[in-house]
Short mmCIF file of C-alpha atoms in Angstrom, two decimals:
data_model
loop_
_atom_site.label_atom_id
_atom_site.label_comp_id
_atom_site.label_asym_id
_atom_site.label_seq_id
_atom_site.Cartn_x
_atom_site.Cartn_y
_atom_site.Cartn_z
CA UNK S 2 77.70 106.92 120.17
CA UNK S 3 76.96 108.81 116.95
CA UNK S 4 74.84 111.81 117.95
CA UNK S 5 72.84 113.63 115.27
CA UNK S 6 70.98 116.82 116.18
CA UNK S 7 67.58 116.59 114.46
CA UNK S 8 67.02 120.33 114.06
CA UNK S 9 70.11 120.80 111.84
CA UNK S 10 69.43 117.74 109.65
CA UNK S 11 67.70 118.12 106.32
CA UNK S 12 65.05 115.59 105.32
CA UNK S 13 67.40 113.54 103.12
CA UNK S 14 69.97 113.48 105.96
CA UNK S 15 67.33 112.14 108.37
CA UNK S 16 66.53 109.41 105.85
CA UNK S 17 70.26 108.69 105.58
CA UNK S 18 70.52 108.17 109.36
CA UNK S 19 67.56 105.78 109.32
CA UNK S 20 69.01 103.93 106.30
CA UNK S 21 72.36 103.55 108.08
CA UNK S 22 70.64 101.98 111.10
CA UNK S 23 68.64 99.61 108.89
CA UNK S 24 71.81 98.52 107.09
CA UNK S 25 73.70 97.95 110.34
CA UNK S 26 70.81 95.80 111.60
CA UNK S 27 70.77 93.83 108.33
CA UNK S 28 74.53 93.25 108.62
CA UNK S 29 74.58 91.98 112.20
CA UNK S 30 76.02 88.68 110.91
CA UNK S 31 78.94 90.26 109.01
CA UNK S 32 82.36 89.95 110.63
CA UNK S 33 84.66 92.97 110.89
CA UNK S 34 82.05 95.71 110.65
CA UNK S 35 81.13 97.98 113.53
CA UNK S 36 78.38 96.42 115.67
CA UNK S 37 75.11 98.25 116.28
CA UNK S 38 74.17 98.06 119.97
CA UNK S 39 71.09 100.29 120.04
CA UNK S 40 69.30 103.12 118.28
CA UNK S 41 66.95 105.57 119.89
CA UNK S 42 65.42 108.95 119.21
CA UNK S 43 64.65 111.88 121.48
CA UNK S 44 62.70 114.96 120.38
CA UNK S 45 66.01 116.71 119.59
CA UNK S 46 68.50 113.93 118.77
CA UNK S 47 69.20 110.64 116.99
CA UNK S 48 71.54 108.29 118.88
CA UNK S 49 73.31 105.38 117.16
CA UNK S 50 75.07 103.27 119.79
CA UNK S 51 77.91 101.11 118.48
CA UNK S 52 80.59 98.85 119.92
CA UNK S 53 83.58 100.96 120.97
CA UNK S 54 86.87 100.55 119.10
CA UNK S 55 89.54 101.76 121.57
CA UNK S 56 92.41 101.73 119.06
CA UNK S 57 91.14 104.76 117.15
CA UNK S 58 91.27 104.70 113.36
CA UNK S 59 93.83 103.60 110.78
CA UNK S 60 94.44 107.21 109.67
CA UNK S 61 95.64 108.09 113.19
CA UNK S 62 97.75 104.94 113.34
CA UNK S 63 99.33 105.74 109.98
CA UNK S 64 100.21 109.22 111.25
CA UNK S 65 102.07 107.57 114.13
CA UNK S 66 103.98 104.98 112.09
CA UNK S 67 104.05 106.53 108.54
CA UNK S 68 103.38 103.19 106.82
CA UNK S 69 102.54 99.54 107.47
CA UNK S 70 104.83 96.62 106.77
CA UNK S 71 103.58 94.41 103.96
CA UNK S 72 102.93 91.66 106.53
CA UNK S 73 100.72 93.89 108.68
CA UNK S 74 98.95 95.37 105.66
CA UNK S 75 98.11 91.84 104.50
CA UNK S 76 96.61 90.89 107.88
CA UNK S 77 94.43 94.01 107.81
CA UNK S 78 93.45 93.45 104.16
CA UNK S 79 92.26 89.89 104.76
CA UNK S 80 89.75 91.12 107.35
CA UNK S 81 88.64 94.05 105.21
CA UNK S 82 88.14 91.92 102.11
CA UNK S 83 86.17 89.32 104.08
CA UNK S 84 83.84 92.12 105.25
CA UNK S 85 83.38 93.41 101.71
CA UNK S 86 82.79 89.92 100.35
CA UNK S 87 79.87 89.59 102.78
CA UNK S 88 78.54 93.12 102.15
CA UNK S 89 78.73 92.73 98.37
CA UNK S 90 77.00 89.37 98.71
CA UNK S 91 74.07 91.39 100.10
CA UNK S 92 74.27 93.81 97.10
CA UNK S 93 75.46 96.50 99.48
CA UNK S 94 77.97 99.22 98.57
CA UNK S 95 79.75 101.07 101.39
CA UNK S 96 80.88 103.98 99.16
CA UNK S 97 83.16 105.71 101.67
CA UNK S 98 86.10 103.46 102.47
CA UNK S 99 89.09 105.48 103.74
CA UNK S 100 91.57 105.11 106.64
CA UNK S 101 89.36 107.24 108.93
CA UNK S 102 86.51 104.71 108.53
CA UNK S 103 88.58 101.66 109.43
CA UNK S 104 88.66 101.37 113.22
CA UNK S 105 91.10 99.39 115.38
CA UNK S 106 89.82 97.04 118.05
CA UNK S 107 92.96 97.35 120.18
CA UNK S 108 95.39 100.10 121.17
CA UNK S 109 98.36 97.74 120.71
CA UNK S 110 97.25 95.90 117.55
CA UNK S 111 97.63 97.65 114.19
CA UNK S 112 95.71 95.02 112.22
CA UNK S 113 92.53 93.97 114.07
CA UNK S 114 89.91 96.16 112.42
CA UNK S 115 86.22 96.92 111.95
CA UNK S 116 84.72 98.82 109.04
CA UNK S 117 82.67 101.81 110.22
CA UNK S 118 80.55 104.76 109.04
CA UNK S 119 77.77 103.41 106.84
CA UNK S 120 76.31 106.88 106.22
CA UNK S 121 76.84 106.57 102.45
CA UNK S 122 76.10 102.83 102.29
CA UNK S 123 73.27 101.75 100.03
CA UNK S 124 71.75 98.64 98.49
CA UNK S 125 72.46 98.53 94.77
CA UNK S 126 69.35 98.29 92.57
CA UNK S 127 69.39 96.48 89.20
CA UNK S 128 69.94 99.74 87.34
CA UNK S 129 72.88 100.65 89.59
CA UNK S 130 73.60 103.78 91.62
CA UNK S 131 74.27 107.27 90.28
CA UNK S 132 74.88 109.58 93.28
CA UNK S 133 78.30 111.19 93.43
CA UNK S 134 79.56 110.59 96.96
CA UNK S 135 82.58 109.43 98.92
CA UNK S 136 85.98 110.98 99.65
CA UNK S 137 87.71 112.42 96.53
CA UNK S 138 91.12 110.72 96.95
CA UNK S 139 89.49 107.27 97.34
CA UNK S 140 86.56 107.50 94.92
CA UNK S 141 86.34 105.15 91.93
CA UNK S 142 86.44 106.49 88.35
CA UNK S 143 82.89 105.40 87.53
CA UNK S 144 81.53 107.53 90.40
CA UNK S 145 82.96 110.73 88.92
CA UNK S 146 82.19 109.97 85.26
CA UNK S 147 79.25 111.89 83.83
CA UNK S 148 76.01 109.94 83.36
CA UNK S 149 77.58 106.72 84.66
CA UNK S 150 75.82 104.08 86.74
CA UNK S 151 77.93 102.08 89.18
CA UNK S 152 77.65 99.25 91.68
CA UNK S 153 79.43 97.77 94.72
CA UNK S 154 82.67 97.32 92.76
CA UNK S 155 83.48 100.96 93.59
CA UNK S 156 84.50 99.71 97.04
CA UNK S 157 87.25 97.55 95.53
CA UNK S 158 88.89 100.59 93.96
CA UNK S 159 88.86 102.20 97.42
CA UNK S 160 90.45 99.06 98.90
CA UNK S 161 93.25 99.47 96.33
CA UNK S 162 93.74 103.09 97.41
CA UNK S 163 93.79 102.07 101.07
CA UNK S 164 96.35 99.28 100.55
CA UNK S 165 98.54 101.62 98.51
CA UNK S 166 98.45 104.17 101.33
CA UNK S 167 99.08 101.56 104.05
CA UNK S 168 102.22 100.22 102.38
CA UNK S 169 103.49 103.35 100.63
CA UNK S 170 102.56 105.85 103.33
CA UNK S 171 100.89 108.25 100.87
CA UNK S 172 97.80 108.10 98.60
CA UNK S 173 98.08 106.83 94.99
CA UNK S 174 96.28 109.87 93.58
CA UNK S 175 97.05 113.40 94.70
CA UNK S 176 96.56 116.87 93.29
CA UNK S 177 95.96 120.31 94.78
CA UNK S 178 92.72 120.65 92.82
CA UNK S 179 89.82 118.25 92.39
CA UNK S 180 89.96 118.61 88.63
CA UNK S 181 93.56 117.40 88.52
CA UNK S 182 92.86 114.65 91.05
CA UNK S 183 89.87 113.33 89.10
CA UNK S 184 91.86 113.37 85.85
CA UNK S 185 94.49 111.12 87.49
CA UNK S 186 91.80 108.80 88.88
CA UNK S 187 90.03 108.51 85.51
CA UNK S 188 93.34 107.50 83.90
CA UNK S 189 94.54 105.31 86.81
CA UNK S 190 97.60 107.57 86.78
CA UNK S 191 99.59 106.21 89.72
CA UNK S 192 103.20 105.04 90.18
CA UNK S 193 105.00 102.69 92.57
CA UNK S 194 107.87 105.06 93.34
CA UNK S 195 111.11 103.16 93.72
CA UNK S 196 112.12 105.08 96.85
CA UNK S 197 109.12 103.76 98.81
CA UNK S 198 108.25 100.52 96.99
CA UNK S 199 111.60 98.86 96.23
CA UNK S 200 111.23 96.34 99.08
CA UNK S 201 107.56 95.54 98.44
CA UNK S 202 106.78 92.21 96.78
CA UNK S 203 105.58 91.92 93.18
CA UNK S 204 102.31 90.14 94.23
CA UNK S 205 101.45 93.06 96.54
CA UNK S 206 101.91 95.55 93.71
CA UNK S 207 99.96 93.29 91.33
CA UNK S 208 97.06 93.10 93.79
CA UNK S 209 96.94 96.88 94.17
CA UNK S 210 97.12 97.36 90.39
CA UNK S 211 94.31 94.84 89.88
CA UNK S 212 92.15 96.84 92.29
CA UNK S 213 93.07 100.21 90.75
CA UNK S 214 91.69 99.11 87.38
CA UNK S 215 89.50 101.72 85.69
CA UNK S 216 87.06 99.27 84.07
CA UNK S 217 85.10 97.64 86.94
CA UNK S 218 84.50 94.56 84.74
CA UNK S 219 88.22 93.77 84.99
CA UNK S 220 88.71 94.93 88.58
CA UNK S 221 89.48 92.28 91.19
CA UNK S 222 86.49 91.45 93.40
CA UNK S 223 86.49 90.79 97.12
#
């Protein structure tokens, strides 16, 4: 249950909670996203009841095993991409894909997942979106460019970051300061370091590179 105390929420945050619930209701038919069970409001609190994922999240699982095998990463990716194909078919951008927001259905299965946390999710209007949001290490270049509109293709960049981290065991873009991090993201400045990637197949690296493409017009879609 996601519990939000009403008295500490600002007006735009209250609207965000209500938007998240609406989106989850609209996406009841989408496989591999967290299921909304119920939503109710008390004078002090918003409650969003969702199906429990007992395996925790992929970030915790990565901490336990350091990295995924290519085989396991592929099984996870297939489910994630199917979810994004459906979401993007509804003109919906998630905007905060990261290992912490990918939940595991089972304690013993590293690959059976559901996509969670739709707090930043939004339907994309014709003119696109402009709000800077998401998690810095996973955010697409067009989100951090000045005066740039973007659409649901930002999620595909984040999928590339996630797959890189699953297989490599570390994020593709890293810097101690946001300015340095954003400079690397804007230039797609990442490397498949031989020490960690020598046994990974060429198609896997090609897929990641096609997702970590700065121009969204040339970025691989779900």
